[in-house]
Structure formats: C-alpha cells, structure tokens
mmCIF file with all atom_site columns, C-alpha atoms and ligand atoms in Angstrom:
data_model
loop_
_atom_site.group_PDB
_atom_site.id
_atom_site.type_symbol
_atom_site.label_atom_id
_atom_site.label_alt_id
_atom_site.label_comp_id
_atom_site.label_asym_id
_atom_site.label_entity_id
_atom_site.label_seq_id
_atom_site.pdbx_PDB_ins_code
_atom_site.Cartn_x
_atom_site.Cartn_y
_atom_site.Cartn_z
_atom_site.occupancy
_atom_site.B_iso_or_equiv
_atom_site.pdbx_formal_charge
_atom_site.auth_seq_id
_atom_site.auth_comp_id
_atom_site.auth_asym_id
_atom_site.auth_atom_id
_atom_site.pdbx_PDB_model_num
ATOM   1   C  CA  . UNK A 1 1   ? 6.101   12.590  -10.821 1.00 92.00 ? 3   UNK A CA  1
ATOM   2   C  CA  . UNK A 1 2   ? 5.163   10.776  -7.622  1.00 97.00 ? 4   UNK A CA  1
ATOM   3   C  CA  . UNK A 1 3   ? 2.735   7.871   -8.009  1.00 98.00 ? 5   UNK A CA  1
ATOM   4   C  CA  . UNK A 1 4   ? -0.394  8.408   -5.951  1.00 98.00 ? 6   UNK A CA  1
ATOM   5   C  CA  . UNK A 1 5   ? -2.677  5.550   -4.912  1.00 98.00 ? 7   UNK A CA  1
ATOM   6   C  CA  . UNK A 1 6   ? -5.842  6.568   -3.092  1.00 98.00 ? 8   UNK A CA  1
ATOM   7   C  CA  . UNK A 1 7   ? -7.074  4.246   -0.352  1.00 98.00 ? 9   UNK A CA  1
ATOM   8   C  CA  . UNK A 1 8   ? -10.846 3.869   -0.242  1.00 97.00 ? 10  UNK A CA  1
ATOM   9   C  CA  . UNK A 1 9   ? -10.847 2.320   3.226   1.00 97.00 ? 11  UNK A CA  1
ATOM   10  C  CA  . UNK A 1 10  ? -12.818 5.073   4.933   1.00 95.00 ? 12  UNK A CA  1
ATOM   11  C  CA  . UNK A 1 11  ? -15.164 5.856   2.075   1.00 97.00 ? 13  UNK A CA  1
ATOM   12  C  CA  . UNK A 1 12  ? -18.675 4.597   2.972   1.00 96.00 ? 14  UNK A CA  1
ATOM   13  C  CA  . UNK A 1 13  ? -19.335 1.308   1.187   1.00 95.00 ? 15  UNK A CA  1
ATOM   14  C  CA  . UNK A 1 14  ? -22.093 2.645   -1.030  1.00 96.00 ? 16  UNK A CA  1
ATOM   15  C  CA  . UNK A 1 15  ? -19.876 5.470   -2.270  1.00 97.00 ? 17  UNK A CA  1
ATOM   16  C  CA  . UNK A 1 16  ? -16.705 3.517   -3.077  1.00 98.00 ? 18  UNK A CA  1
ATOM   17  C  CA  . UNK A 1 17  ? -17.373 3.009   -6.790  1.00 98.00 ? 19  UNK A CA  1
ATOM   18  C  CA  . UNK A 1 18  ? -18.319 6.674   -7.152  1.00 98.00 ? 20  UNK A CA  1
ATOM   19  C  CA  . UNK A 1 19  ? -15.124 7.752   -5.369  1.00 98.00 ? 21  UNK A CA  1
ATOM   20  C  CA  . UNK A 1 20  ? -13.018 5.513   -7.626  1.00 98.00 ? 22  UNK A CA  1
ATOM   21  C  CA  . UNK A 1 21  ? -14.769 6.768   -10.768 1.00 98.00 ? 23  UNK A CA  1
ATOM   22  C  CA  . UNK A 1 22  ? -14.147 10.359  -9.709  1.00 98.00 ? 24  UNK A CA  1
ATOM   23  C  CA  . UNK A 1 23  ? -10.361 9.949   -9.616  1.00 98.00 ? 25  UNK A CA  1
ATOM   24  C  CA  . UNK A 1 24  ? -9.767  7.108   -12.061 1.00 97.00 ? 26  UNK A CA  1
ATOM   25  C  CA  . UNK A 1 25  ? -8.299  9.183   -14.891 1.00 97.00 ? 27  UNK A CA  1
ATOM   26  C  CA  . UNK A 1 26  ? -5.855  11.150  -12.718 1.00 98.00 ? 28  UNK A CA  1
ATOM   27  C  CA  . UNK A 1 27  ? -4.512  8.591   -10.248 1.00 98.00 ? 29  UNK A CA  1
ATOM   28  C  CA  . UNK A 1 28  ? -1.686  6.092   -10.709 1.00 98.00 ? 30  UNK A CA  1
ATOM   29  C  CA  . UNK A 1 29  ? -3.655  3.274   -9.132  1.00 98.00 ? 31  UNK A CA  1
ATOM   30  C  CA  . UNK A 1 30  ? -6.107  2.347   -6.402  1.00 98.00 ? 32  UNK A CA  1
ATOM   31  C  CA  . UNK A 1 31  ? -4.976  0.985   -3.035  1.00 98.00 ? 33  UNK A CA  1
ATOM   32  C  CA  . UNK A 1 32  ? -7.382  -1.601  -1.596  1.00 98.00 ? 34  UNK A CA  1
ATOM   33  C  CA  . UNK A 1 33  ? -7.027  -2.593  2.075   1.00 98.00 ? 35  UNK A CA  1
ATOM   34  C  CA  . UNK A 1 34  ? -7.869  -6.181  2.946   1.00 98.00 ? 36  UNK A CA  1
ATOM   35  C  CA  . UNK A 1 35  ? -7.984  -7.092  6.673   1.00 98.00 ? 37  UNK A CA  1
ATOM   36  C  CA  . UNK A 1 36  ? -8.815  -10.458 8.211   1.00 97.00 ? 38  UNK A CA  1
ATOM   37  C  CA  . UNK A 1 37  ? -9.580  -9.496  11.823  1.00 98.00 ? 39  UNK A CA  1
ATOM   38  C  CA  . UNK A 1 38  ? -6.527  -11.508 12.930  1.00 98.00 ? 40  UNK A CA  1
ATOM   39  C  CA  . UNK A 1 39  ? -3.411  -9.822  11.596  1.00 97.00 ? 41  UNK A CA  1
ATOM   40  C  CA  . UNK A 1 40  ? -5.181  -6.584  12.502  1.00 97.00 ? 42  UNK A CA  1
ATOM   41  C  CA  . UNK A 1 41  ? -8.308  -6.301  14.683  1.00 97.00 ? 43  UNK A CA  1
ATOM   42  C  CA  . UNK A 1 42  ? -10.707 -4.976  12.018  1.00 96.00 ? 44  UNK A CA  1
ATOM   43  C  CA  . UNK A 1 43  ? -12.132 -6.950  9.114   1.00 96.00 ? 45  UNK A CA  1
ATOM   44  C  CA  . UNK A 1 44  ? -12.598 -5.181  5.808   1.00 95.00 ? 46  UNK A CA  1
ATOM   45  C  CA  . UNK A 1 45  ? -13.207 -5.940  2.203   1.00 93.00 ? 47  UNK A CA  1
ATOM   46  C  CA  . UNK A 1 46  ? -13.501 -9.475  0.907   1.00 93.00 ? 48  UNK A CA  1
ATOM   47  C  CA  . UNK A 1 47  ? -12.699 -10.860 -2.517  1.00 97.00 ? 49  UNK A CA  1
ATOM   48  C  CA  . UNK A 1 48  ? -16.411 -10.583 -3.366  1.00 97.00 ? 50  UNK A CA  1
ATOM   49  C  CA  . UNK A 1 49  ? -16.340 -6.866  -2.544  1.00 97.00 ? 51  UNK A CA  1
ATOM   50  C  CA  . UNK A 1 50  ? -13.312 -6.458  -4.794  1.00 98.00 ? 52  UNK A CA  1
ATOM   51  C  CA  . UNK A 1 51  ? -14.881 -8.415  -7.657  1.00 98.00 ? 53  UNK A CA  1
ATOM   52  C  CA  . UNK A 1 52  ? -17.963 -6.217  -7.470  1.00 97.00 ? 54  UNK A CA  1
ATOM   53  C  CA  . UNK A 1 53  ? -15.949 -3.065  -8.207  1.00 98.00 ? 55  UNK A CA  1
ATOM   54  C  CA  . UNK A 1 54  ? -14.934 -1.777  -11.613 1.00 97.00 ? 56  UNK A CA  1
ATOM   55  C  CA  . UNK A 1 55  ? -11.301 -0.678  -11.347 1.00 97.00 ? 57  UNK A CA  1
ATOM   56  C  CA  . UNK A 1 56  ? -9.885  -0.564  -14.877 1.00 95.00 ? 58  UNK A CA  1
ATOM   57  C  CA  . UNK A 1 57  ? -6.462  0.694   -13.719 1.00 97.00 ? 59  UNK A CA  1
ATOM   58  C  CA  . UNK A 1 58  ? -3.501  -0.474  -11.648 1.00 98.00 ? 60  UNK A CA  1
ATOM   59  C  CA  . UNK A 1 59  ? -4.713  -1.970  -8.371  1.00 98.00 ? 61  UNK A CA  1
ATOM   60  C  CA  . UNK A 1 60  ? -2.596  -2.461  -5.292  1.00 98.00 ? 62  UNK A CA  1
ATOM   61  C  CA  . UNK A 1 61  ? -4.008  -4.936  -2.783  1.00 98.00 ? 63  UNK A CA  1
ATOM   62  C  CA  . UNK A 1 62  ? -2.663  -4.385  0.718   1.00 98.00 ? 64  UNK A CA  1
ATOM   63  C  CA  . UNK A 1 63  ? -3.062  -7.744  2.401   1.00 98.00 ? 65  UNK A CA  1
ATOM   64  C  CA  . UNK A 1 64  ? -3.230  -7.194  6.166   1.00 98.00 ? 66  UNK A CA  1
ATOM   65  C  CA  . UNK A 1 65  ? -3.942  -10.868 6.722   1.00 98.00 ? 67  UNK A CA  1
ATOM   66  C  CA  . UNK A 1 66  ? -2.115  -13.680 8.482   1.00 97.00 ? 68  UNK A CA  1
ATOM   67  C  CA  . UNK A 1 67  ? -2.190  -15.991 5.475   1.00 97.00 ? 69  UNK A CA  1
ATOM   68  C  CA  . UNK A 1 68  ? -1.780  -14.023 2.249   1.00 98.00 ? 70  UNK A CA  1
ATOM   69  C  CA  . UNK A 1 69  ? -0.675  -17.202 0.464   1.00 97.00 ? 71  UNK A CA  1
ATOM   70  C  CA  . UNK A 1 70  ? -4.282  -18.409 0.692   1.00 97.00 ? 72  UNK A CA  1
ATOM   71  C  CA  . UNK A 1 71  ? -5.823  -15.419 -1.080  1.00 97.00 ? 73  UNK A CA  1
ATOM   72  C  CA  . UNK A 1 72  ? -3.284  -14.161 -3.632  1.00 98.00 ? 74  UNK A CA  1
ATOM   73  C  CA  . UNK A 1 73  ? -4.592  -16.367 -6.434  1.00 98.00 ? 75  UNK A CA  1
ATOM   74  C  CA  . UNK A 1 74  ? -8.131  -14.990 -6.061  1.00 98.00 ? 76  UNK A CA  1
ATOM   75  C  CA  . UNK A 1 75  ? -6.967  -11.367 -6.115  1.00 98.00 ? 77  UNK A CA  1
ATOM   76  C  CA  . UNK A 1 76  ? -4.631  -11.965 -9.061  1.00 98.00 ? 78  UNK A CA  1
ATOM   77  C  CA  . UNK A 1 77  ? -7.464  -13.600 -11.027 1.00 98.00 ? 79  UNK A CA  1
ATOM   78  C  CA  . UNK A 1 78  ? -9.731  -10.689 -10.135 1.00 98.00 ? 80  UNK A CA  1
ATOM   79  C  CA  . UNK A 1 79  ? -7.311  -8.232  -11.737 1.00 97.00 ? 81  UNK A CA  1
ATOM   80  C  CA  . UNK A 1 80  ? -4.899  -7.057  -9.018  1.00 98.00 ? 82  UNK A CA  1
ATOM   81  C  CA  . UNK A 1 81  ? -1.557  -5.849  -10.339 1.00 98.00 ? 83  UNK A CA  1
ATOM   82  C  CA  . UNK A 1 82  ? 0.395   -5.364  -7.109  1.00 98.00 ? 84  UNK A CA  1
ATOM   83  C  CA  . UNK A 1 83  ? -0.073  -7.673  -4.138  1.00 98.00 ? 85  UNK A CA  1
ATOM   84  C  CA  . UNK A 1 84  ? 1.526   -6.416  -0.942  1.00 98.00 ? 86  UNK A CA  1
ATOM   85  C  CA  . UNK A 1 85  ? 2.059   -8.799  1.966   1.00 98.00 ? 87  UNK A CA  1
ATOM   86  C  CA  . UNK A 1 86  ? 3.315   -8.203  5.499   1.00 98.00 ? 88  UNK A CA  1
ATOM   87  C  CA  . UNK A 1 87  ? 6.587   -9.550  6.791   1.00 98.00 ? 89  UNK A CA  1
ATOM   88  C  CA  . UNK A 1 88  ? 4.989   -9.949  10.244  1.00 97.00 ? 90  UNK A CA  1
ATOM   89  C  CA  . UNK A 1 89  ? 2.105   -12.137 9.037   1.00 97.00 ? 91  UNK A CA  1
ATOM   90  C  CA  . UNK A 1 90  ? 1.878   -15.785 10.117  1.00 95.00 ? 92  UNK A CA  1
ATOM   91  C  CA  . UNK A 1 91  ? 2.629   -17.170 6.635   1.00 87.00 ? 93  UNK A CA  1
ATOM   92  C  CA  . UNK A 1 92  ? 5.381   -19.733 6.839   1.00 83.00 ? 94  UNK A CA  1
ATOM   93  C  CA  . UNK A 1 93  ? 7.651   -18.501 4.084   1.00 95.00 ? 95  UNK A CA  1
ATOM   94  C  CA  . UNK A 1 94  ? 7.576   -14.882 2.965   1.00 97.00 ? 96  UNK A CA  1
ATOM   95  C  CA  . UNK A 1 95  ? 9.947   -15.515 0.088   1.00 97.00 ? 97  UNK A CA  1
ATOM   96  C  CA  . UNK A 1 96  ? 7.819   -18.259 -1.409  1.00 97.00 ? 98  UNK A CA  1
ATOM   97  C  CA  . UNK A 1 97  ? 4.671   -16.089 -1.151  1.00 98.00 ? 99  UNK A CA  1
ATOM   98  C  CA  . UNK A 1 98  ? 6.496   -13.298 -3.002  1.00 98.00 ? 100 UNK A CA  1
ATOM   99  C  CA  . UNK A 1 99  ? 7.570   -15.845 -5.598  1.00 98.00 ? 101 UNK A CA  1
ATOM   100 C  CA  . UNK A 1 100 ? 4.018   -17.087 -6.043  1.00 98.00 ? 102 UNK A CA  1
ATOM   101 C  CA  . UNK A 1 101 ? 2.811   -13.511 -6.524  1.00 98.00 ? 103 UNK A CA  1
ATOM   102 C  CA  . UNK A 1 102 ? 5.351   -12.963 -9.296  1.00 98.00 ? 104 UNK A CA  1
ATOM   103 C  CA  . UNK A 1 103 ? 4.464   -16.293 -10.920 1.00 98.00 ? 105 UNK A CA  1
ATOM   104 C  CA  . UNK A 1 104 ? 0.870   -15.073 -11.080 1.00 98.00 ? 106 UNK A CA  1
ATOM   105 C  CA  . UNK A 1 105 ? 2.087   -12.153 -13.174 1.00 98.00 ? 107 UNK A CA  1
ATOM   106 C  CA  . UNK A 1 106 ? 1.693   -9.528  -10.438 1.00 98.00 ? 108 UNK A CA  1
ATOM   107 C  CA  . UNK A 1 107 ? 4.177   -7.227  -8.794  1.00 98.00 ? 109 UNK A CA  1
ATOM   108 C  CA  . UNK A 1 108 ? 5.172   -8.348  -5.308  1.00 98.00 ? 110 UNK A CA  1
ATOM   109 C  CA  . UNK A 1 109 ? 5.093   -5.836  -2.463  1.00 98.00 ? 111 UNK A CA  1
ATOM   110 C  CA  . UNK A 1 110 ? 6.600   -6.344  0.984   1.00 98.00 ? 112 UNK A CA  1
ATOM   111 C  CA  . UNK A 1 111 ? 5.448   -4.258  3.937   1.00 98.00 ? 113 UNK A CA  1
ATOM   112 C  CA  . UNK A 1 112 ? 6.505   -3.681  7.532   1.00 98.00 ? 114 UNK A CA  1
ATOM   113 C  CA  . UNK A 1 113 ? 4.575   -2.148  10.417  1.00 98.00 ? 115 UNK A CA  1
ATOM   114 C  CA  . UNK A 1 114 ? 5.896   0.942   12.225  1.00 98.00 ? 116 UNK A CA  1
ATOM   115 C  CA  . UNK A 1 115 ? 7.487   -1.056  15.026  1.00 98.00 ? 117 UNK A CA  1
ATOM   116 C  CA  . UNK A 1 116 ? 9.266   -3.539  12.790  1.00 98.00 ? 118 UNK A CA  1
ATOM   117 C  CA  . UNK A 1 117 ? 12.872  -2.630  12.129  1.00 97.00 ? 119 UNK A CA  1
ATOM   118 C  CA  . UNK A 1 118 ? 13.913  -2.509  8.524   1.00 97.00 ? 120 UNK A CA  1
ATOM   119 C  CA  . UNK A 1 119 ? 16.840  -4.778  9.450   1.00 96.00 ? 121 UNK A CA  1
ATOM   120 C  CA  . UNK A 1 120 ? 14.442  -7.535  10.599  1.00 97.00 ? 122 UNK A CA  1
ATOM   121 C  CA  . UNK A 1 121 ? 13.826  -8.220  6.922   1.00 97.00 ? 123 UNK A CA  1
ATOM   122 C  CA  . UNK A 1 122 ? 16.846  -9.763  5.208   1.00 96.00 ? 124 UNK A CA  1
ATOM   123 C  CA  . UNK A 1 123 ? 18.293  -7.574  2.466   1.00 96.00 ? 125 UNK A CA  1
ATOM   124 C  CA  . UNK A 1 124 ? 17.746  -10.253 -0.160  1.00 97.00 ? 126 UNK A CA  1
ATOM   125 C  CA  . UNK A 1 125 ? 14.010  -10.162 0.546   1.00 97.00 ? 127 UNK A CA  1
ATOM   126 C  CA  . UNK A 1 126 ? 13.875  -6.391  0.127   1.00 98.00 ? 128 UNK A CA  1
ATOM   127 C  CA  . UNK A 1 127 ? 15.893  -6.871  -3.026  1.00 97.00 ? 129 UNK A CA  1
ATOM   128 C  CA  . UNK A 1 128 ? 13.475  -9.490  -4.323  1.00 98.00 ? 130 UNK A CA  1
ATOM   129 C  CA  . UNK A 1 129 ? 10.315  -7.462  -3.659  1.00 98.00 ? 131 UNK A CA  1
ATOM   130 C  CA  . UNK A 1 130 ? 9.225   -5.151  -6.469  1.00 98.00 ? 132 UNK A CA  1
ATOM   131 C  CA  . UNK A 1 131 ? 7.846   -2.598  -4.034  1.00 98.00 ? 133 UNK A CA  1
ATOM   132 C  CA  . UNK A 1 132 ? 8.721   -1.886  -0.387  1.00 98.00 ? 134 UNK A CA  1
ATOM   133 C  CA  . UNK A 1 133 ? 5.748   -0.548  1.590   1.00 98.00 ? 135 UNK A CA  1
ATOM   134 C  CA  . UNK A 1 134 ? 6.634   1.290   4.773   1.00 98.00 ? 136 UNK A CA  1
ATOM   135 C  CA  . UNK A 1 135 ? 3.667   1.656   7.115   1.00 98.00 ? 137 UNK A CA  1
ATOM   136 C  CA  . UNK A 1 136 ? 3.585   5.098   8.673   1.00 98.00 ? 138 UNK A CA  1
ATOM   137 C  CA  . UNK A 1 137 ? 0.657   4.281   10.986  1.00 98.00 ? 139 UNK A CA  1
ATOM   138 C  CA  . UNK A 1 138 ? -0.322  1.105   12.830  1.00 98.00 ? 140 UNK A CA  1
ATOM   139 C  CA  . UNK A 1 139 ? -2.161  -0.939  10.181  1.00 98.00 ? 141 UNK A CA  1
ATOM   140 C  CA  . UNK A 1 140 ? -5.887  -1.395  10.690  1.00 97.00 ? 142 UNK A CA  1
ATOM   141 C  CA  . UNK A 1 141 ? -7.408  2.068   10.551  1.00 97.00 ? 143 UNK A CA  1
ATOM   142 C  CA  . UNK A 1 142 ? -7.508  5.098   8.307   1.00 97.00 ? 144 UNK A CA  1
ATOM   143 C  CA  . UNK A 1 143 ? -7.306  8.650   9.577   1.00 97.00 ? 145 UNK A CA  1
ATOM   144 C  CA  . UNK A 1 144 ? -4.375  8.220   12.001  1.00 98.00 ? 146 UNK A CA  1
ATOM   145 C  CA  . UNK A 1 145 ? -1.420  10.582  12.416  1.00 98.00 ? 147 UNK A CA  1
ATOM   146 C  CA  . UNK A 1 146 ? 1.780   10.040  10.502  1.00 98.00 ? 148 UNK A CA  1
ATOM   147 C  CA  . UNK A 1 147 ? 4.682   8.512   12.475  1.00 98.00 ? 149 UNK A CA  1
ATOM   148 C  CA  . UNK A 1 148 ? 7.657   10.473  11.173  1.00 98.00 ? 150 UNK A CA  1
ATOM   149 C  CA  . UNK A 1 149 ? 10.280  8.124   12.680  1.00 98.00 ? 151 UNK A CA  1
ATOM   150 C  CA  . UNK A 1 150 ? 9.552   5.622   9.896   1.00 98.00 ? 152 UNK A CA  1
ATOM   151 C  CA  . UNK A 1 151 ? 11.230  7.957   7.420   1.00 98.00 ? 153 UNK A CA  1
ATOM   152 C  CA  . UNK A 1 152 ? 14.590  6.587   8.624   1.00 98.00 ? 154 UNK A CA  1
ATOM   153 C  CA  . UNK A 1 153 ? 13.556  3.257   7.103   1.00 98.00 ? 155 UNK A CA  1
ATOM   154 C  CA  . UNK A 1 154 ? 12.736  4.931   3.803   1.00 98.00 ? 156 UNK A CA  1
ATOM   155 C  CA  . UNK A 1 155 ? 16.143  6.644   3.751   1.00 98.00 ? 157 UNK A CA  1
ATOM   156 C  CA  . UNK A 1 156 ? 17.880  3.362   4.570   1.00 98.00 ? 158 UNK A CA  1
ATOM   157 C  CA  . UNK A 1 157 ? 16.119  1.492   1.774   1.00 98.00 ? 159 UNK A CA  1
ATOM   158 C  CA  . UNK A 1 158 ? 16.586  4.302   -0.722  1.00 98.00 ? 160 UNK A CA  1
ATOM   159 C  CA  . UNK A 1 159 ? 20.328  4.334   -0.074  1.00 97.00 ? 161 UNK A CA  1
ATOM   160 C  CA  . UNK A 1 160 ? 20.630  0.589   -0.405  1.00 97.00 ? 162 UNK A CA  1
ATOM   161 C  CA  . UNK A 1 161 ? 18.260  -0.050  -3.319  1.00 97.00 ? 163 UNK A CA  1
ATOM   162 C  CA  . UNK A 1 162 ? 18.649  2.911   -5.638  1.00 94.00 ? 164 UNK A CA  1
ATOM   163 C  CA  . UNK A 1 163 ? 15.929  1.996   -8.126  1.00 93.00 ? 165 UNK A CA  1
ATOM   164 C  CA  . UNK A 1 164 ? 13.305  0.299   -5.988  1.00 97.00 ? 166 UNK A CA  1
ATOM   165 C  CA  . UNK A 1 165 ? 9.788   1.656   -5.745  1.00 98.00 ? 167 UNK A CA  1
ATOM   166 C  CA  . UNK A 1 166 ? 9.215   2.666   -2.129  1.00 98.00 ? 168 UNK A CA  1
ATOM   167 C  CA  . UNK A 1 167 ? 5.635   3.166   -1.068  1.00 98.00 ? 169 UNK A CA  1
ATOM   168 C  CA  . UNK A 1 168 ? 4.352   4.631   2.193   1.00 98.00 ? 170 UNK A CA  1
ATOM   169 C  CA  . UNK A 1 169 ? 0.926   4.223   3.789   1.00 98.00 ? 171 UNK A CA  1
ATOM   170 C  CA  . UNK A 1 170 ? -0.765  6.083   6.628   1.00 98.00 ? 172 UNK A CA  1
ATOM   171 C  CA  . UNK A 1 171 ? -1.345  9.742   7.481   1.00 98.00 ? 173 UNK A CA  1
ATOM   172 C  CA  . UNK A 1 172 ? -0.138  11.021  4.120   1.00 98.00 ? 174 UNK A CA  1
ATOM   173 C  CA  . UNK A 1 173 ? -1.095  14.612  3.303   1.00 98.00 ? 175 UNK A CA  1
ATOM   174 C  CA  . UNK A 1 174 ? 0.675   17.437  1.492   1.00 97.00 ? 176 UNK A CA  1
ATOM   175 C  CA  . UNK A 1 175 ? 3.171   17.955  4.356   1.00 98.00 ? 177 UNK A CA  1
ATOM   176 C  CA  . UNK A 1 176 ? 3.949   14.373  5.318   1.00 98.00 ? 178 UNK A CA  1
ATOM   177 C  CA  . UNK A 1 177 ? 3.905   13.355  1.649   1.00 98.00 ? 179 UNK A CA  1
ATOM   178 C  CA  . UNK A 1 178 ? 6.642   15.855  0.908   1.00 98.00 ? 180 UNK A CA  1
ATOM   179 C  CA  . UNK A 1 179 ? 8.769   14.530  3.766   1.00 98.00 ? 181 UNK A CA  1
ATOM   180 C  CA  . UNK A 1 180 ? 8.238   10.996  2.449   1.00 98.00 ? 182 UNK A CA  1
ATOM   181 C  CA  . UNK A 1 181 ? 9.236   11.935  -1.095  1.00 98.00 ? 183 UNK A CA  1
ATOM   182 C  CA  . UNK A 1 182 ? 12.295  13.834  0.110   1.00 98.00 ? 184 UNK A CA  1
ATOM   183 C  CA  . UNK A 1 183 ? 13.286  10.714  2.052   1.00 98.00 ? 185 UNK A CA  1
ATOM   184 C  CA  . UNK A 1 184 ? 13.051  8.550   -1.063  1.00 98.00 ? 186 UNK A CA  1
ATOM   185 C  CA  . UNK A 1 185 ? 9.449   7.423   -1.587  1.00 98.00 ? 187 UNK A CA  1
ATOM   186 C  CA  . UNK A 1 186 ? 8.261   7.070   -5.174  1.00 98.00 ? 188 UNK A CA  1
ATOM   187 C  CA  . UNK A 1 187 ? 4.686   6.108   -4.269  1.00 98.00 ? 189 UNK A CA  1
ATOM   188 C  CA  . UNK A 1 188 ? 2.182   7.557   -1.801  1.00 98.00 ? 190 UNK A CA  1
ATOM   189 C  CA  . UNK A 1 189 ? -0.958  5.899   -0.469  1.00 98.00 ? 191 UNK A CA  1
ATOM   190 C  CA  . UNK A 1 190 ? -3.457  8.399   0.844   1.00 98.00 ? 192 UNK A CA  1
ATOM   191 C  CA  . UNK A 1 191 ? -6.990  7.935   2.120   1.00 98.00 ? 193 UNK A CA  1
ATOM   192 C  CA  . UNK A 1 192 ? -8.434  10.611  4.403   1.00 98.00 ? 194 UNK A CA  1
ATOM   193 C  CA  . UNK A 1 193 ? -6.475  13.479  2.895   1.00 98.00 ? 195 UNK A CA  1
ATOM   194 C  CA  . UNK A 1 194 ? -7.903  12.799  -0.567  1.00 98.00 ? 196 UNK A CA  1
ATOM   195 C  CA  . UNK A 1 195 ? -11.420 11.724  0.313   1.00 98.00 ? 197 UNK A CA  1
ATOM   196 C  CA  . UNK A 1 196 ? -12.149 14.424  2.886   1.00 97.00 ? 198 UNK A CA  1
ATOM   197 C  CA  . UNK A 1 197 ? -10.947 17.192  0.619   1.00 97.00 ? 199 UNK A CA  1
ATOM   198 C  CA  . UNK A 1 198 ? -13.575 19.146  -1.326  1.00 97.00 ? 200 UNK A CA  1
ATOM   199 C  CA  . UNK A 1 199 ? -11.967 18.226  -4.645  1.00 97.00 ? 201 UNK A CA  1
ATOM   200 C  CA  . UNK A 1 200 ? -10.521 14.691  -4.740  1.00 98.00 ? 202 UNK A CA  1
ATOM   201 C  CA  . UNK A 1 201 ? -8.790  15.209  -8.060  1.00 98.00 ? 203 UNK A CA  1
ATOM   202 C  CA  . UNK A 1 202 ? -7.029  18.367  -6.965  1.00 98.00 ? 204 UNK A CA  1
ATOM   203 C  CA  . UNK A 1 203 ? -5.818  16.617  -3.812  1.00 98.00 ? 205 UNK A CA  1
ATOM   204 C  CA  . UNK A 1 204 ? -4.409  13.771  -5.942  1.00 98.00 ? 206 UNK A CA  1
ATOM   205 C  CA  . UNK A 1 205 ? -2.684  16.218  -8.280  1.00 98.00 ? 207 UNK A CA  1
ATOM   206 C  CA  . UNK A 1 206 ? -1.202  18.148  -5.349  1.00 98.00 ? 208 UNK A CA  1
ATOM   207 C  CA  . UNK A 1 207 ? 0.394   14.934  -4.108  1.00 98.00 ? 209 UNK A CA  1
ATOM   208 C  CA  . UNK A 1 208 ? 1.607   13.915  -7.575  1.00 98.00 ? 210 UNK A CA  1
ATOM   209 C  CA  . UNK A 1 209 ? 3.414   17.252  -8.011  1.00 97.00 ? 211 UNK A CA  1
ATOM   210 C  CA  . UNK A 1 210 ? 4.458   17.587  -4.394  1.00 97.00 ? 212 UNK A CA  1
ATOM   211 C  CA  . UNK A 1 211 ? 8.190   17.924  -5.036  1.00 93.00 ? 213 UNK A CA  1
ATOM   212 C  CA  . UNK A 1 212 ? 8.036   20.263  -8.014  1.00 92.00 ? 214 UNK A CA  1
HETATM 213 C  C1  . DX5 B 2 .   ? -4.306  1.449   7.245   1.00 85.94 ? 30  DX5 B C1  1
HETATM 214 C  C2  . DX5 B 2 .   ? -4.419  1.289   5.765   1.00 85.94 ? 30  DX5 B C2  1
HETATM 215 C  C3  . DX5 B 2 .   ? -4.247  2.550   4.991   1.00 85.94 ? 30  DX5 B C3  1
HETATM 216 C  C4  . DX5 B 2 .   ? -5.259  3.626   5.283   1.00 85.94 ? 30  DX5 B C4  1
HETATM 217 C  C5  . DX5 B 2 .   ? -4.631  4.949   4.959   1.00 85.94 ? 30  DX5 B C5  1
HETATM 218 O  O1  . DX5 B 2 .   ? -4.143  0.211   7.810   1.00 85.94 ? 30  DX5 B O1  1
HETATM 219 O  O2  . DX5 B 2 .   ? -3.439  0.395   5.311   1.00 85.94 ? 30  DX5 B O2  1
HETATM 220 O  O3  . DX5 B 2 .   ? -4.172  2.287   3.608   1.00 85.94 ? 30  DX5 B O3  1
HETATM 221 O  O4  . DX5 B 2 .   ? -6.435  3.480   4.553   1.00 85.94 ? 30  DX5 B O4  1
HETATM 222 O  O5  . DX5 B 2 .   ? -5.521  5.939   5.314   1.00 85.94 ? 30  DX5 B O5  1
HETATM 223 P  P1  . DX5 B 2 .   ? -5.067  7.408   5.731   1.00 85.94 ? 30  DX5 B P1  1
HETATM 224 O  O6  . DX5 B 2 .   ? -4.442  8.033   4.524   1.00 85.94 ? 30  DX5 B O6  1
HETATM 225 O  O7  . DX5 B 2 .   ? -6.335  8.025   6.145   1.00 85.94 ? 30  DX5 B O7  1
HETATM 226 O  O8  . DX5 B 2 .   ? -4.083  7.274   6.866   1.00 85.94 ? 30  DX5 B O8  1
HETATM 227 ZN ZN1 . ZN  B 3 .   ? -3.130  0.245   3.188   1.00 85.94 ? 31  ZN  B ZN1 1
#
C-alpha cells in the first residue's frame, strides 16, 4: 500500500485541527509545510502553530527554510518523526544537518526542487537520507499543476536505491499519483486533491490503493 500524507497547507487556519482529526485514523502521516519567506516567498506555519496542534501520528515536517539546522531541534522536541530539508537551502552542510536529524531520533528527508537535477546531489547523500522527496511543483504554494518531467528523477533514484522511501509533493491526484507510484514512489503528499474532495477519507483511500 502507498503511504499517503495529507498536506494541510491550504486548509484555512481555523479548520486545520478538524481536517487532521477527520483523516487521522486512515492516513499514514500528516505533512506540515514550514516556509520562512526566504527560501520560498511565502511564510507559513511556525513552531508555535505546530505545538498547538494535536497530531498523534507520524508527522513529516517539510522545511522550506534557508536554515533548517536552526529549527530541527524544536520540531523534533515537538513530536516530528520525519524532518525533510532542501538541498538548495543556504545551510552550510547538508550532511551534518541530516546527521543531526538522525541523532534527534527522527528520520531524515532530503528534497530537491523541480529545477534541481538529481545528479546535483551526491549519491552518498541520497544514500544517507531515509527519505528522498521529489518536488513536483515549485515549492511555496499548494494547488499547482504537477510537473511530470520530475518523474525521471524518481525512476533514477528507484533504480539506484532499491529500498529507499521516495516521496513526491505537489499536484498529486489520482492520475498523477498513479504515475508517481509506477515510477517508484512509495509515499505521496497531497493537499488540494484531498481537502477539496467531498469526502477526505475516501480521497486518501483512493490514493493508498492507487496501484491495486
Ligand atoms: C508546496 C508544498 C506542498 C503543497 C502540496 O510547496 O510543499 O506540500 O501543500 O499541495 P497540493 O497537493 O495542493 O499541490
Ligand atoms: Zn510540502
């Protein structure tokens, strides 16, 4: 079964807890988008926002920030299980940030934007990361269209790292999700598709069973 992680980015602030509660017992985790207004133009959730939520399941924090090394401790302490950082961020040493994440007892995710080549990240870094996150839209906004060219990166990583979890984020629905899974993804992040559908849970289950 494919792991599905709903992104609550576009859910109105006052409805986020309700949206999480509605899917909590069917999803594989919650994907939480953190943006600093520098790595990407928008600013989103802060650590205080995260602490205020009740998310008693696997939580994936997508750190679209220039200095993830400065915030990972706070998110780990607040209960995050997977911390995903960007290779393009301004942090000085990606490897050491991934190491710190693992030392905190979390899984370490490594992400690249659509225009970053998979070969710009050394193989040993992909190897070291627990999860590879391929962005299939420009990070910063929900509700954009899927960029299908990024599937080449998924195929490349799948061939090279047979057992690695490969996650994909942006424009995932029941068509693009199937393409992603056929290319080698084991995890799907999906925001608009789930939270604009009349039945969130059914949308999650459709994605989980997409290749059956
Ligand atoms: C975009 C975020 C995504 C976004 C996905 O920068 O990283 O997680 O919320 O939303 P959809 O599924 O609407 O593209
Ligand atoms: Zn995201």
